[in-house]
Amino acid sequence: MAVYVVDHPLVKHKLGRIREADISVAEFRALSNEICRLLTYEATKSLETEKCTITGWAGPVEVDQIKGKKATVVPILRAGIGMLDGIMDMIPGVKVSVVGMFRNEETLEPEEYYVKLAKNIEERTAIILDPMLATGGTLIATIDLLKKAGCKKIIGLFLVAAPEGVERVVAAHPDVDIYTASVDERLNEHGYILPGLGDAGDKIFG
Ligand code: PRP
């Protein structure tokens, strides 16, 4: 597994703005999707392509296309929905697989409440979306269920991650790649990321 911190100036700038305490719902939604587009660009750079011949304006022309079955994007409800438009701007035809999971406020353990995966998911690269990787419990449970469904290649995109959660995921799933705009300082005693974003689900859904 590799953890990639995407520290492009545009990402850094947008991340700084999304951390503002009094940010509006509209701005939080816009920035989540903007950062997600940039994370998608980085995270998809190793997708394989193959040559194919199309009819261009001057006749046949050889072009590149993504090889094989394409990806499925896996937003983790609720907050992952806030990044979905961003990735769909970049991969418009992508299949969407939905995983509903919330973190029990007391135990901090993930609780699954809905799963609907794309057909032929075992042939696709799964790209998980969630604004936050905190203790890592939600991500580990989601990767567990995707692997059980046959997924072999799994990538995760996060706006911010906590070092404690990253370490746990690395130990549990060493084959999964993580792309994030930042690995923040730490978790507080309630399992919130510092400096973090606050409660991204509440900020996106109002
Ligand atoms: C948040 C976040 C992740 C999870 C991260 O969701 O969006 O899914 O917590 O925490 P973890 O790494 O400690 O498991 P939350 O449970 O608040 O649900 P929501 O998206 O429905 O608001």
mmCIF file with all atom_site columns, C-alpha atoms and ligand atoms in Angstrom:
data_model
loop_
_atom_site.group_PDB
_atom_site.id
_atom_site.type_symbol
_atom_site.label_atom_id
_atom_site.label_alt_id
_atom_site.label_comp_id
_atom_site.label_asym_id
_atom_site.label_entity_id
_atom_site.label_seq_id
_atom_site.pdbx_PDB_ins_code
_atom_site.Cartn_x
_atom_site.Cartn_y
_atom_site.Cartn_z
_atom_site.occupancy
_atom_site.B_iso_or_equiv
_atom_site.pdbx_formal_charge
_atom_site.auth_seq_id
_atom_site.auth_comp_id
_atom_site.auth_asym_id
_atom_site.auth_atom_id
_atom_site.pdbx_PDB_model_num
ATOM   1   C CA  . MET A 1 1   ? 0.000   0.000   0.000   1.00 0.00 ? 1   MET A CA  1
ATOM   2   C CA  . ALA A 1 2   ? 1.072   3.520   -0.622  1.00 0.00 ? 2   ALA A CA  1
ATOM   3   C CA  . VAL A 1 3   ? -0.214  6.737   0.865   1.00 0.00 ? 3   VAL A CA  1
ATOM   4   C CA  . TYR A 1 4   ? -0.044  9.667   -1.536  1.00 0.00 ? 4   TYR A CA  1
ATOM   5   C CA  . VAL A 1 5   ? -0.465  13.178  -0.193  1.00 0.00 ? 5   VAL A CA  1
ATOM   6   C CA  . VAL A 1 6   ? -1.511  15.264  -3.171  1.00 0.00 ? 6   VAL A CA  1
ATOM   7   C CA  . ASP A 1 7   ? 0.129   18.570  -2.329  1.00 0.00 ? 7   ASP A CA  1
ATOM   8   C CA  . HIS A 1 8   ? -0.455  20.424  -5.592  1.00 0.00 ? 8   HIS A CA  1
ATOM   9   C CA  . PRO A 1 9   ? -0.827  24.188  -4.956  1.00 0.00 ? 9   PRO A CA  1
ATOM   10  C CA  . LEU A 1 10  ? -4.466  24.143  -6.094  1.00 0.00 ? 10  LEU A CA  1
ATOM   11  C CA  . VAL A 1 11  ? -5.246  21.315  -3.656  1.00 0.00 ? 11  VAL A CA  1
ATOM   12  C CA  . LYS A 1 12  ? -3.450  23.085  -0.809  1.00 0.00 ? 12  LYS A CA  1
ATOM   13  C CA  . HIS A 1 13  ? -5.313  26.329  -1.518  1.00 0.00 ? 13  HIS A CA  1
ATOM   14  C CA  . LYS A 1 14  ? -8.723  24.658  -1.694  1.00 0.00 ? 14  LYS A CA  1
ATOM   15  C CA  . LEU A 1 15  ? -8.001  22.596  1.428   1.00 0.00 ? 15  LEU A CA  1
ATOM   16  C CA  . GLY A 1 16  ? -7.177  25.778  3.326   1.00 0.00 ? 16  GLY A CA  1
ATOM   17  C CA  . ARG A 1 17  ? -10.511 27.291  2.320   1.00 0.00 ? 17  ARG A CA  1
ATOM   18  C CA  . ILE A 1 18  ? -12.565 24.198  3.171   1.00 0.00 ? 18  ILE A CA  1
ATOM   19  C CA  . ARG A 1 19  ? -11.159 24.205  6.738   1.00 0.00 ? 19  ARG A CA  1
ATOM   20  C CA  . GLU A 1 20  ? -12.809 27.598  7.499   1.00 0.00 ? 20  GLU A CA  1
ATOM   21  C CA  . ALA A 1 21  ? -15.143 27.151  10.499  1.00 0.00 ? 21  ALA A CA  1
ATOM   22  C CA  . ASP A 1 22  ? -17.917 29.354  9.121   1.00 0.00 ? 22  ASP A CA  1
ATOM   23  C CA  . ILE A 1 23  ? -17.890 27.988  5.568   1.00 0.00 ? 23  ILE A CA  1
ATOM   24  C CA  . SER A 1 24  ? -21.301 27.869  3.846   1.00 0.00 ? 24  SER A CA  1
ATOM   25  C CA  . VAL A 1 25  ? -22.916 24.596  2.780   1.00 0.00 ? 25  VAL A CA  1
ATOM   26  C CA  . ALA A 1 26  ? -22.650 25.704  -0.847  1.00 0.00 ? 26  ALA A CA  1
ATOM   27  C CA  . GLU A 1 27  ? -18.939 26.441  -0.605  1.00 0.00 ? 27  GLU A CA  1
ATOM   28  C CA  . PHE A 1 28  ? -18.166 23.235  1.284   1.00 0.00 ? 28  PHE A CA  1
ATOM   29  C CA  . ARG A 1 29  ? -19.969 21.221  -1.396  1.00 0.00 ? 29  ARG A CA  1
ATOM   30  C CA  . ALA A 1 30  ? -18.176 23.034  -4.217  1.00 0.00 ? 30  ALA A CA  1
ATOM   31  C CA  . LEU A 1 31  ? -14.720 22.652  -2.670  1.00 0.00 ? 31  LEU A CA  1
ATOM   32  C CA  . SER A 1 32  ? -15.245 18.942  -1.827  1.00 0.00 ? 32  SER A CA  1
ATOM   33  C CA  . ASN A 1 33  ? -15.942 18.264  -5.474  1.00 0.00 ? 33  ASN A CA  1
ATOM   34  C CA  . GLU A 1 34  ? -13.128 20.485  -6.731  1.00 0.00 ? 34  GLU A CA  1
ATOM   35  C CA  . ILE A 1 35  ? -10.568 18.725  -4.513  1.00 0.00 ? 35  ILE A CA  1
ATOM   36  C CA  . CYS A 1 36  ? -12.016 15.362  -5.523  1.00 0.00 ? 36  CYS A CA  1
ATOM   37  C CA  . ARG A 1 37  ? -11.442 16.154  -9.213  1.00 0.00 ? 37  ARG A CA  1
ATOM   38  C CA  . LEU A 1 38  ? -7.782  16.845  -8.502  1.00 0.00 ? 38  LEU A CA  1
ATOM   39  C CA  . LEU A 1 39  ? -7.393  13.694  -6.366  1.00 0.00 ? 39  LEU A CA  1
ATOM   40  C CA  . THR A 1 40  ? -9.019  11.693  -9.181  1.00 0.00 ? 40  THR A CA  1
ATOM   41  C CA  . TYR A 1 41  ? -6.525  13.047  -11.684 1.00 0.00 ? 41  TYR A CA  1
ATOM   42  C CA  . GLU A 1 42  ? -3.625  11.841  -9.504  1.00 0.00 ? 42  GLU A CA  1
ATOM   43  C CA  . ALA A 1 43  ? -5.196  8.531   -8.493  1.00 0.00 ? 43  ALA A CA  1
ATOM   44  C CA  . THR A 1 44  ? -6.009  7.418   -12.034 1.00 0.00 ? 44  THR A CA  1
ATOM   45  C CA  . LYS A 1 45  ? -2.614  8.059   -13.557 1.00 0.00 ? 45  LYS A CA  1
ATOM   46  C CA  . SER A 1 46  ? -1.661  4.374   -13.399 1.00 0.00 ? 46  SER A CA  1
ATOM   47  C CA  . LEU A 1 47  ? -4.788  3.079   -15.168 1.00 0.00 ? 47  LEU A CA  1
ATOM   48  C CA  . GLU A 1 48  ? -3.731  1.045   -18.180 1.00 0.00 ? 48  GLU A CA  1
ATOM   49  C CA  . THR A 1 49  ? -4.612  2.195   -21.688 1.00 0.00 ? 49  THR A CA  1
ATOM   50  C CA  . GLU A 1 50  ? -4.710  0.385   -25.010 1.00 0.00 ? 50  GLU A CA  1
ATOM   51  C CA  . LYS A 1 51  ? -4.644  1.474   -28.629 1.00 0.00 ? 51  LYS A CA  1
ATOM   52  C CA  . CYS A 1 52  ? -7.746  1.474   -30.775 1.00 0.00 ? 52  CYS A CA  1
ATOM   53  C CA  . THR A 1 53  ? -8.543  2.869   -34.216 1.00 0.00 ? 53  THR A CA  1
ATOM   54  C CA  . ILE A 1 54  ? -11.346 5.384   -34.682 1.00 0.00 ? 54  ILE A CA  1
ATOM   55  C CA  . THR A 1 55  ? -12.536 7.339   -37.694 1.00 0.00 ? 55  THR A CA  1
ATOM   56  C CA  . GLY A 1 56  ? -11.143 10.848  -37.429 1.00 0.00 ? 56  GLY A CA  1
ATOM   57  C CA  . TRP A 1 57  ? -11.839 13.823  -39.686 1.00 0.00 ? 57  TRP A CA  1
ATOM   58  C CA  . ALA A 1 58  ? -9.065  12.736  -42.074 1.00 0.00 ? 58  ALA A CA  1
ATOM   59  C CA  . GLY A 1 59  ? -9.680  8.982   -41.866 1.00 0.00 ? 59  GLY A CA  1
ATOM   60  C CA  . PRO A 1 60  ? -8.581  6.244   -39.463 1.00 0.00 ? 60  PRO A CA  1
ATOM   61  C CA  . VAL A 1 61  ? -6.529  7.397   -36.484 1.00 0.00 ? 61  VAL A CA  1
ATOM   62  C CA  . GLU A 1 62  ? -5.017  5.400   -33.631 1.00 0.00 ? 62  GLU A CA  1
ATOM   63  C CA  . VAL A 1 63  ? -5.995  6.689   -30.187 1.00 0.00 ? 63  VAL A CA  1
ATOM   64  C CA  . ASP A 1 64  ? -5.669  5.520   -26.572 1.00 0.00 ? 64  ASP A CA  1
ATOM   65  C CA  . GLN A 1 65  ? -8.530  4.299   -24.419 1.00 0.00 ? 65  GLN A CA  1
ATOM   66  C CA  . ILE A 1 66  ? -8.756  2.948   -20.870 1.00 0.00 ? 66  ILE A CA  1
ATOM   67  C CA  . LYS A 1 67  ? -8.183  -0.799  -20.994 1.00 0.00 ? 67  LYS A CA  1
ATOM   68  C CA  . GLY A 1 68  ? -10.714 -3.416  -19.925 1.00 0.00 ? 68  GLY A CA  1
ATOM   69  C CA  . LYS A 1 69  ? -13.629 -2.853  -17.584 1.00 0.00 ? 69  LYS A CA  1
ATOM   70  C CA  . LYS A 1 70  ? -13.425 0.618   -16.177 1.00 0.00 ? 70  LYS A CA  1
ATOM   71  C CA  . ALA A 1 71  ? -13.684 1.686   -12.575 1.00 0.00 ? 71  ALA A CA  1
ATOM   72  C CA  . THR A 1 72  ? -16.518 1.703   -10.103 1.00 0.00 ? 72  THR A CA  1
ATOM   73  C CA  . VAL A 1 73  ? -16.703 4.565   -7.679  1.00 0.00 ? 73  VAL A CA  1
ATOM   74  C CA  . VAL A 1 74  ? -17.745 3.734   -4.110  1.00 0.00 ? 74  VAL A CA  1
ATOM   75  C CA  . PRO A 1 75  ? -19.034 6.732   -2.130  1.00 0.00 ? 75  PRO A CA  1
ATOM   76  C CA  . ILE A 1 76  ? -19.438 5.902   1.559   1.00 0.00 ? 76  ILE A CA  1
ATOM   77  C CA  . LEU A 1 77  ? -22.786 7.332   2.702   1.00 0.00 ? 77  LEU A CA  1
ATOM   78  C CA  . ARG A 1 78  ? -23.436 9.932   3.651   1.00 0.00 ? 78  ARG A CA  1
ATOM   79  C CA  . ALA A 1 79  ? -20.447 12.193  3.325   1.00 0.00 ? 79  ALA A CA  1
ATOM   80  C CA  . GLY A 1 80  ? -18.853 10.420  0.331   1.00 0.00 ? 80  GLY A CA  1
ATOM   81  C CA  . ILE A 1 81  ? -21.778 11.679  -1.780  1.00 0.00 ? 81  ILE A CA  1
ATOM   82  C CA  . GLY A 1 82  ? -20.217 15.114  -1.415  1.00 0.00 ? 82  GLY A CA  1
ATOM   83  C CA  . MET A 1 83  ? -17.314 14.035  -3.638  1.00 0.00 ? 83  MET A CA  1
ATOM   84  C CA  . LEU A 1 84  ? -19.329 12.095  -6.208  1.00 0.00 ? 84  LEU A CA  1
ATOM   85  C CA  . ASP A 1 85  ? -19.997 14.888  -8.705  1.00 0.00 ? 85  ASP A CA  1
ATOM   86  C CA  . GLY A 1 86  ? -16.287 15.700  -8.738  1.00 0.00 ? 86  GLY A CA  1
ATOM   87  C CA  . ILE A 1 87  ? -15.211 12.231  -9.815  1.00 0.00 ? 87  ILE A CA  1
ATOM   88  C CA  . MET A 1 88  ? -18.118 11.909  -12.255 1.00 0.00 ? 88  MET A CA  1
ATOM   89  C CA  . ASP A 1 89  ? -16.955 15.093  -13.983 1.00 0.00 ? 89  ASP A CA  1
ATOM   90  C CA  . MET A 1 90  ? -13.679 13.290  -14.696 1.00 0.00 ? 90  MET A CA  1
ATOM   91  C CA  . ILE A 1 91  ? -15.063 9.780   -15.420 1.00 0.00 ? 91  ILE A CA  1
ATOM   92  C CA  . PRO A 1 92  ? -18.591 10.511  -16.668 1.00 0.00 ? 92  PRO A CA  1
ATOM   93  C CA  . GLY A 1 93  ? -19.675 6.936   -17.366 1.00 0.00 ? 93  GLY A CA  1
ATOM   94  C CA  . VAL A 1 94  ? -18.319 5.442   -14.154 1.00 0.00 ? 94  VAL A CA  1
ATOM   95  C CA  . LYS A 1 95  ? -20.491 2.811   -12.404 1.00 0.00 ? 95  LYS A CA  1
ATOM   96  C CA  . VAL A 1 96  ? -21.455 3.765   -8.876  1.00 0.00 ? 96  VAL A CA  1
ATOM   97  C CA  . SER A 1 97  ? -21.408 1.278   -5.988  1.00 0.00 ? 97  SER A CA  1
ATOM   98  C CA  . VAL A 1 98  ? -22.984 2.573   -2.789  1.00 0.00 ? 98  VAL A CA  1
ATOM   99  C CA  . VAL A 1 99  ? -21.900 1.640   0.736   1.00 0.00 ? 99  VAL A CA  1
ATOM   100 C CA  . GLY A 1 100 ? -23.882 3.009   3.684   1.00 0.00 ? 100 GLY A CA  1
ATOM   101 C CA  . MET A 1 101 ? -21.859 3.055   6.856   1.00 0.00 ? 101 MET A CA  1
ATOM   102 C CA  . PHE A 1 102 ? -21.897 5.326   9.893   1.00 0.00 ? 102 PHE A CA  1
ATOM   103 C CA  . ARG A 1 103 ? -19.628 5.488   12.873  1.00 0.00 ? 103 ARG A CA  1
ATOM   104 C CA  . ASN A 1 104 ? -21.222 4.678   16.221  1.00 0.00 ? 104 ASN A CA  1
ATOM   105 C CA  . GLU A 1 105 ? -20.672 7.853   18.263  1.00 0.00 ? 105 GLU A CA  1
ATOM   106 C CA  . GLU A 1 106 ? -19.866 5.919   21.450  1.00 0.00 ? 106 GLU A CA  1
ATOM   107 C CA  . THR A 1 107 ? -17.838 2.929   20.288  1.00 0.00 ? 107 THR A CA  1
ATOM   108 C CA  . LEU A 1 108 ? -16.452 4.680   17.159  1.00 0.00 ? 108 LEU A CA  1
ATOM   109 C CA  . GLU A 1 109 ? -17.040 1.342   15.378  1.00 0.00 ? 109 GLU A CA  1
ATOM   110 C CA  . PRO A 1 110 ? -18.569 1.377   11.865  1.00 0.00 ? 110 PRO A CA  1
ATOM   111 C CA  . GLU A 1 111 ? -22.129 0.148   11.385  1.00 0.00 ? 111 GLU A CA  1
ATOM   112 C CA  . GLU A 1 112 ? -23.194 -0.961  7.892   1.00 0.00 ? 112 GLU A CA  1
ATOM   113 C CA  . TYR A 1 113 ? -26.760 -0.145  6.779   1.00 0.00 ? 113 TYR A CA  1
ATOM   114 C CA  . TYR A 1 114 ? -26.799 -0.321  2.970   1.00 0.00 ? 114 TYR A CA  1
ATOM   115 C CA  . VAL A 1 115 ? -24.715 -1.943  0.237   1.00 0.00 ? 115 VAL A CA  1
ATOM   116 C CA  . LYS A 1 116 ? -25.420 -1.963  -3.498  1.00 0.00 ? 116 LYS A CA  1
ATOM   117 C CA  . LEU A 1 117 ? -22.420 -2.805  -5.663  1.00 0.00 ? 117 LEU A CA  1
ATOM   118 C CA  . ALA A 1 118 ? -21.958 -2.470  -9.426  1.00 0.00 ? 118 ALA A CA  1
ATOM   119 C CA  . LYS A 1 119 ? -22.234 -5.571  -11.617 1.00 0.00 ? 119 LYS A CA  1
ATOM   120 C CA  . ASN A 1 120 ? -18.952 -7.307  -12.423 1.00 0.00 ? 120 ASN A CA  1
ATOM   121 C CA  . ILE A 1 121 ? -17.291 -5.427  -9.590  1.00 0.00 ? 121 ILE A CA  1
ATOM   122 C CA  . GLU A 1 122 ? -14.563 -8.085  -9.472  1.00 0.00 ? 122 GLU A CA  1
ATOM   123 C CA  . GLU A 1 123 ? -13.355 -6.862  -12.875 1.00 0.00 ? 123 GLU A CA  1
ATOM   124 C CA  . ARG A 1 124 ? -13.252 -3.199  -11.911 1.00 0.00 ? 124 ARG A CA  1
ATOM   125 C CA  . THR A 1 125 ? -10.944 -0.892  -10.016 1.00 0.00 ? 125 THR A CA  1
ATOM   126 C CA  . ALA A 1 126 ? -12.914 0.293   -6.972  1.00 0.00 ? 126 ALA A CA  1
ATOM   127 C CA  . ILE A 1 127 ? -12.376 3.953   -6.052  1.00 0.00 ? 127 ILE A CA  1
ATOM   128 C CA  . ILE A 1 128 ? -13.681 4.654   -2.540  1.00 0.00 ? 128 ILE A CA  1
ATOM   129 C CA  . LEU A 1 129 ? -14.760 8.217   -1.713  1.00 0.00 ? 129 LEU A CA  1
ATOM   130 C CA  . ASP A 1 130 ? -15.008 9.661   1.785   1.00 0.00 ? 130 ASP A CA  1
ATOM   131 C CA  . PRO A 1 131 ? -14.035 13.162  2.944   1.00 0.00 ? 131 PRO A CA  1
ATOM   132 C CA  . MET A 1 132 ? -12.509 11.763  6.140   1.00 0.00 ? 132 MET A CA  1
ATOM   133 C CA  . LEU A 1 133 ? -10.352 8.841   7.191   1.00 0.00 ? 133 LEU A CA  1
ATOM   134 C CA  . ALA A 1 134 ? -10.356 9.155   10.990  1.00 0.00 ? 134 ALA A CA  1
ATOM   135 C CA  . THR A 1 135 ? -9.868  5.985   13.085  1.00 0.00 ? 135 THR A CA  1
ATOM   136 C CA  . GLY A 1 136 ? -9.878  3.966   9.844   1.00 0.00 ? 136 GLY A CA  1
ATOM   137 C CA  . GLY A 1 137 ? -12.663 1.646   11.010  1.00 0.00 ? 137 GLY A CA  1
ATOM   138 C CA  . THR A 1 138 ? -15.103 2.678   8.272   1.00 0.00 ? 138 THR A CA  1
ATOM   139 C CA  . LEU A 1 139 ? -12.508 2.285   5.531   1.00 0.00 ? 139 LEU A CA  1
ATOM   140 C CA  . ILE A 1 140 ? -11.313 -1.120  6.779   1.00 0.00 ? 140 ILE A CA  1
ATOM   141 C CA  . ALA A 1 141 ? -14.904 -2.409  6.906   1.00 0.00 ? 141 ALA A CA  1
ATOM   142 C CA  . THR A 1 142 ? -15.590 -1.068  3.399   1.00 0.00 ? 142 THR A CA  1
ATOM   143 C CA  . ILE A 1 143 ? -12.430 -2.636  1.956   1.00 0.00 ? 143 ILE A CA  1
ATOM   144 C CA  . ASP A 1 144 ? -13.348 -5.926  3.699   1.00 0.00 ? 144 ASP A CA  1
ATOM   145 C CA  . LEU A 1 145 ? -16.714 -6.022  1.974   1.00 0.00 ? 145 LEU A CA  1
ATOM   146 C CA  . LEU A 1 146 ? -15.316 -5.012  -1.422  1.00 0.00 ? 146 LEU A CA  1
ATOM   147 C CA  . LYS A 1 147 ? -12.684 -7.746  -1.245  1.00 0.00 ? 147 LYS A CA  1
ATOM   148 C CA  . LYS A 1 148 ? -15.368 -10.245 -0.225  1.00 0.00 ? 148 LYS A CA  1
ATOM   149 C CA  . ALA A 1 149 ? -17.256 -9.199  -3.391  1.00 0.00 ? 149 ALA A CA  1
ATOM   150 C CA  . GLY A 1 150 ? -14.143 -10.038 -5.434  1.00 0.00 ? 150 GLY A CA  1
ATOM   151 C CA  . CYS A 1 151 ? -12.448 -6.631  -5.878  1.00 0.00 ? 151 CYS A CA  1
ATOM   152 C CA  . LYS A 1 152 ? -8.746  -6.948  -6.499  1.00 0.00 ? 152 LYS A CA  1
ATOM   153 C CA  . LYS A 1 153 ? -7.702  -3.356  -7.065  1.00 0.00 ? 153 LYS A CA  1
ATOM   154 C CA  . ILE A 1 154 ? -8.914  -0.779  -4.550  1.00 0.00 ? 154 ILE A CA  1
ATOM   155 C CA  . ILE A 1 155 ? -8.023  2.905   -4.199  1.00 0.00 ? 155 ILE A CA  1
ATOM   156 C CA  . GLY A 1 156 ? -9.333  5.400   -1.630  1.00 0.00 ? 156 GLY A CA  1
ATOM   157 C CA  . LEU A 1 157 ? -9.729  9.177   -2.040  1.00 0.00 ? 157 LEU A CA  1
ATOM   158 C CA  . PHE A 1 158 ? -10.000 11.350  1.083   1.00 0.00 ? 158 PHE A CA  1
ATOM   159 C CA  . LEU A 1 159 ? -9.962  15.079  1.663   1.00 0.00 ? 159 LEU A CA  1
ATOM   160 C CA  . VAL A 1 160 ? -8.180  14.622  5.009   1.00 0.00 ? 160 VAL A CA  1
ATOM   161 C CA  . ALA A 1 161 ? -6.808  11.642  6.933   1.00 0.00 ? 161 ALA A CA  1
ATOM   162 C CA  . ALA A 1 162 ? -5.561  11.092  10.483  1.00 0.00 ? 162 ALA A CA  1
ATOM   163 C CA  . PRO A 1 163 ? -2.173  9.416   10.952  1.00 0.00 ? 163 PRO A CA  1
ATOM   164 C CA  . GLU A 1 164 ? -3.702  6.911   13.418  1.00 0.00 ? 164 GLU A CA  1
ATOM   165 C CA  . GLY A 1 165 ? -6.284  5.793   10.848  1.00 0.00 ? 165 GLY A CA  1
ATOM   166 C CA  . VAL A 1 166 ? -3.776  5.600   8.021   1.00 0.00 ? 166 VAL A CA  1
ATOM   167 C CA  . GLU A 1 167 ? -1.553  3.356   10.154  1.00 0.00 ? 167 GLU A CA  1
ATOM   168 C CA  . ARG A 1 168 ? -4.466  1.014   10.965  1.00 0.00 ? 168 ARG A CA  1
ATOM   169 C CA  . VAL A 1 169 ? -5.507  0.732   7.309   1.00 0.00 ? 169 VAL A CA  1
ATOM   170 C CA  . VAL A 1 170 ? -1.922  0.100   6.192   1.00 0.00 ? 170 VAL A CA  1
ATOM   171 C CA  . ALA A 1 171 ? -1.697  -2.766  8.682   1.00 0.00 ? 171 ALA A CA  1
ATOM   172 C CA  . ALA A 1 172 ? -5.078  -4.285  7.732   1.00 0.00 ? 172 ALA A CA  1
ATOM   173 C CA  . HIS A 1 173 ? -4.937  -3.787  3.951   1.00 0.00 ? 173 HIS A CA  1
ATOM   174 C CA  . PRO A 1 174 ? -1.359  -3.294  2.758   1.00 0.00 ? 174 PRO A CA  1
ATOM   175 C CA  . ASP A 1 175 ? -2.411  -3.605  -0.907  1.00 0.00 ? 175 ASP A CA  1
ATOM   176 C CA  . VAL A 1 176 ? -4.737  -0.578  -1.019  1.00 0.00 ? 176 VAL A CA  1
ATOM   177 C CA  . ASP A 1 177 ? -3.573  2.837   -2.224  1.00 0.00 ? 177 ASP A CA  1
ATOM   178 C CA  . ILE A 1 178 ? -4.717  5.994   -0.454  1.00 0.00 ? 178 ILE A CA  1
ATOM   179 C CA  . TYR A 1 179 ? -4.820  9.472   -1.977  1.00 0.00 ? 179 TYR A CA  1
ATOM   180 C CA  . THR A 1 180 ? -5.488  12.382  0.337   1.00 0.00 ? 180 THR A CA  1
ATOM   181 C CA  . ALA A 1 181 ? -5.083  16.143  0.274   1.00 0.00 ? 181 ALA A CA  1
ATOM   182 C CA  . SER A 1 182 ? -3.573  15.974  3.778   1.00 0.00 ? 182 SER A CA  1
ATOM   183 C CA  . VAL A 1 183 ? -2.485  13.676  6.572   1.00 0.00 ? 183 VAL A CA  1
ATOM   184 C CA  . ASP A 1 184 ? -3.433  15.896  9.505   1.00 0.00 ? 184 ASP A CA  1
ATOM   185 C CA  . GLU A 1 185 ? -1.926  16.051  13.008  1.00 0.00 ? 185 GLU A CA  1
ATOM   186 C CA  . ARG A 1 186 ? -3.980  13.601  15.089  1.00 0.00 ? 186 ARG A CA  1
ATOM   187 C CA  . LEU A 1 187 ? -7.378  12.481  16.383  1.00 0.00 ? 187 LEU A CA  1
ATOM   188 C CA  . ASN A 1 188 ? -8.943  14.117  19.426  1.00 0.00 ? 188 ASN A CA  1
ATOM   189 C CA  . GLU A 1 189 ? -10.517 12.104  22.280  1.00 0.00 ? 189 GLU A CA  1
ATOM   190 C CA  . HIS A 1 190 ? -13.828 11.906  20.355  1.00 0.00 ? 190 HIS A CA  1
ATOM   191 C CA  . GLY A 1 191 ? -12.204 10.491  17.238  1.00 0.00 ? 191 GLY A CA  1
ATOM   192 C CA  . TYR A 1 192 ? -12.353 13.756  15.264  1.00 0.00 ? 192 TYR A CA  1
ATOM   193 C CA  . ILE A 1 193 ? -9.449  14.747  13.038  1.00 0.00 ? 193 ILE A CA  1
ATOM   194 C CA  . LEU A 1 194 ? -7.361  17.772  14.102  1.00 0.00 ? 194 LEU A CA  1
ATOM   195 C CA  . PRO A 1 195 ? -7.198  20.270  12.532  1.00 0.00 ? 195 PRO A CA  1
ATOM   196 C CA  . GLY A 1 196 ? -9.601  18.431  10.186  1.00 0.00 ? 196 GLY A CA  1
ATOM   197 C CA  . LEU A 1 197 ? -12.826 19.729  8.713   1.00 0.00 ? 197 LEU A CA  1
ATOM   198 C CA  . GLY A 1 198 ? -15.330 19.214  11.526  1.00 0.00 ? 198 GLY A CA  1
ATOM   199 C CA  . ASP A 1 199 ? -18.297 16.965  10.709  1.00 0.00 ? 199 ASP A CA  1
ATOM   200 C CA  . ALA A 1 200 ? -18.175 16.745  6.907   1.00 0.00 ? 200 ALA A CA  1
ATOM   201 C CA  . GLY A 1 201 ? -21.510 14.875  6.716   1.00 0.00 ? 201 GLY A CA  1
ATOM   202 C CA  . ASP A 1 202 ? -23.323 17.683  8.533   1.00 0.00 ? 202 ASP A CA  1
ATOM   203 C CA  . LYS A 1 203 ? -21.552 20.323  6.465   1.00 0.00 ? 203 LYS A CA  1
ATOM   204 C CA  . ILE A 1 204 ? -22.517 18.678  3.170   1.00 0.00 ? 204 ILE A CA  1
ATOM   205 C CA  . PHE A 1 205 ? -26.085 17.754  4.069   1.00 0.00 ? 205 PHE A CA  1
ATOM   206 C CA  . GLY A 1 206 ? -26.822 20.865  6.149   1.00 0.00 ? 206 GLY A CA  1
HETATM 207 C C1  . PRP B 2 .   ? -17.581 9.953   8.961   1.00 0.00 ? 1   PRP B C1  1
HETATM 208 C C2  . PRP B 2 .   ? -16.727 9.963   7.700   1.00 0.00 ? 1   PRP B C2  1
HETATM 209 C C3  . PRP B 2 .   ? -16.293 8.530   7.570   1.00 0.00 ? 1   PRP B C3  1
HETATM 210 C C4  . PRP B 2 .   ? -16.144 8.115   8.997   1.00 0.00 ? 1   PRP B C4  1
HETATM 211 C C5  . PRP B 2 .   ? -14.682 8.149   9.347   1.00 0.00 ? 1   PRP B C5  1
HETATM 212 O O1  . PRP B 2 .   ? -18.845 9.500   8.669   1.00 0.00 ? 1   PRP B O1  1
HETATM 213 O O2  . PRP B 2 .   ? -17.415 10.458  6.584   1.00 0.00 ? 1   PRP B O2  1
HETATM 214 O O3  . PRP B 2 .   ? -17.227 7.722   6.888   1.00 0.00 ? 1   PRP B O3  1
HETATM 215 O O4  . PRP B 2 .   ? -16.881 9.048   9.808   1.00 0.00 ? 1   PRP B O4  1
HETATM 216 O O5  . PRP B 2 .   ? -14.480 7.670   10.617  1.00 0.00 ? 1   PRP B O5  1
HETATM 217 P P1  . PRP B 2 .   ? -13.550 6.435   10.961  1.00 0.00 ? 1   PRP B P1  1
HETATM 218 O O6  . PRP B 2 .   ? -12.356 6.500   10.073  1.00 0.00 ? 1   PRP B O6  1
HETATM 219 O O7  . PRP B 2 .   ? -13.223 6.686   12.406  1.00 0.00 ? 1   PRP B O7  1
HETATM 220 O O8  . PRP B 2 .   ? -14.354 5.181   10.776  1.00 0.00 ? 1   PRP B O8  1
HETATM 221 P P2  . PRP B 2 .   ? -20.026 9.471   9.754   1.00 0.00 ? 1   PRP B P2  1
HETATM 222 O O9  . PRP B 2 .   ? -19.984 8.213   10.544  1.00 0.00 ? 1   PRP B O9  1
HETATM 223 O O10 . PRP B 2 .   ? -20.000 10.746  10.529  1.00 0.00 ? 1   PRP B O10 1
HETATM 224 O O11 . PRP B 2 .   ? -21.332 9.360   8.888   1.00 0.00 ? 1   PRP B O11 1
HETATM 225 P P3  . PRP B 2 .   ? -22.005 10.382  7.856   1.00 0.00 ? 1   PRP B P3  1
HETATM 226 O O12 . PRP B 2 .   ? -21.143 10.396  6.629   1.00 0.00 ? 1   PRP B O12 1
HETATM 227 O O13 . PRP B 2 .   ? -23.319 9.732   7.598   1.00 0.00 ? 1   PRP B O13 1
HETATM 228 O O14 . PRP B 2 .   ? -22.131 11.735  8.485   1.00 0.00 ? 1   PRP B O14 1
#
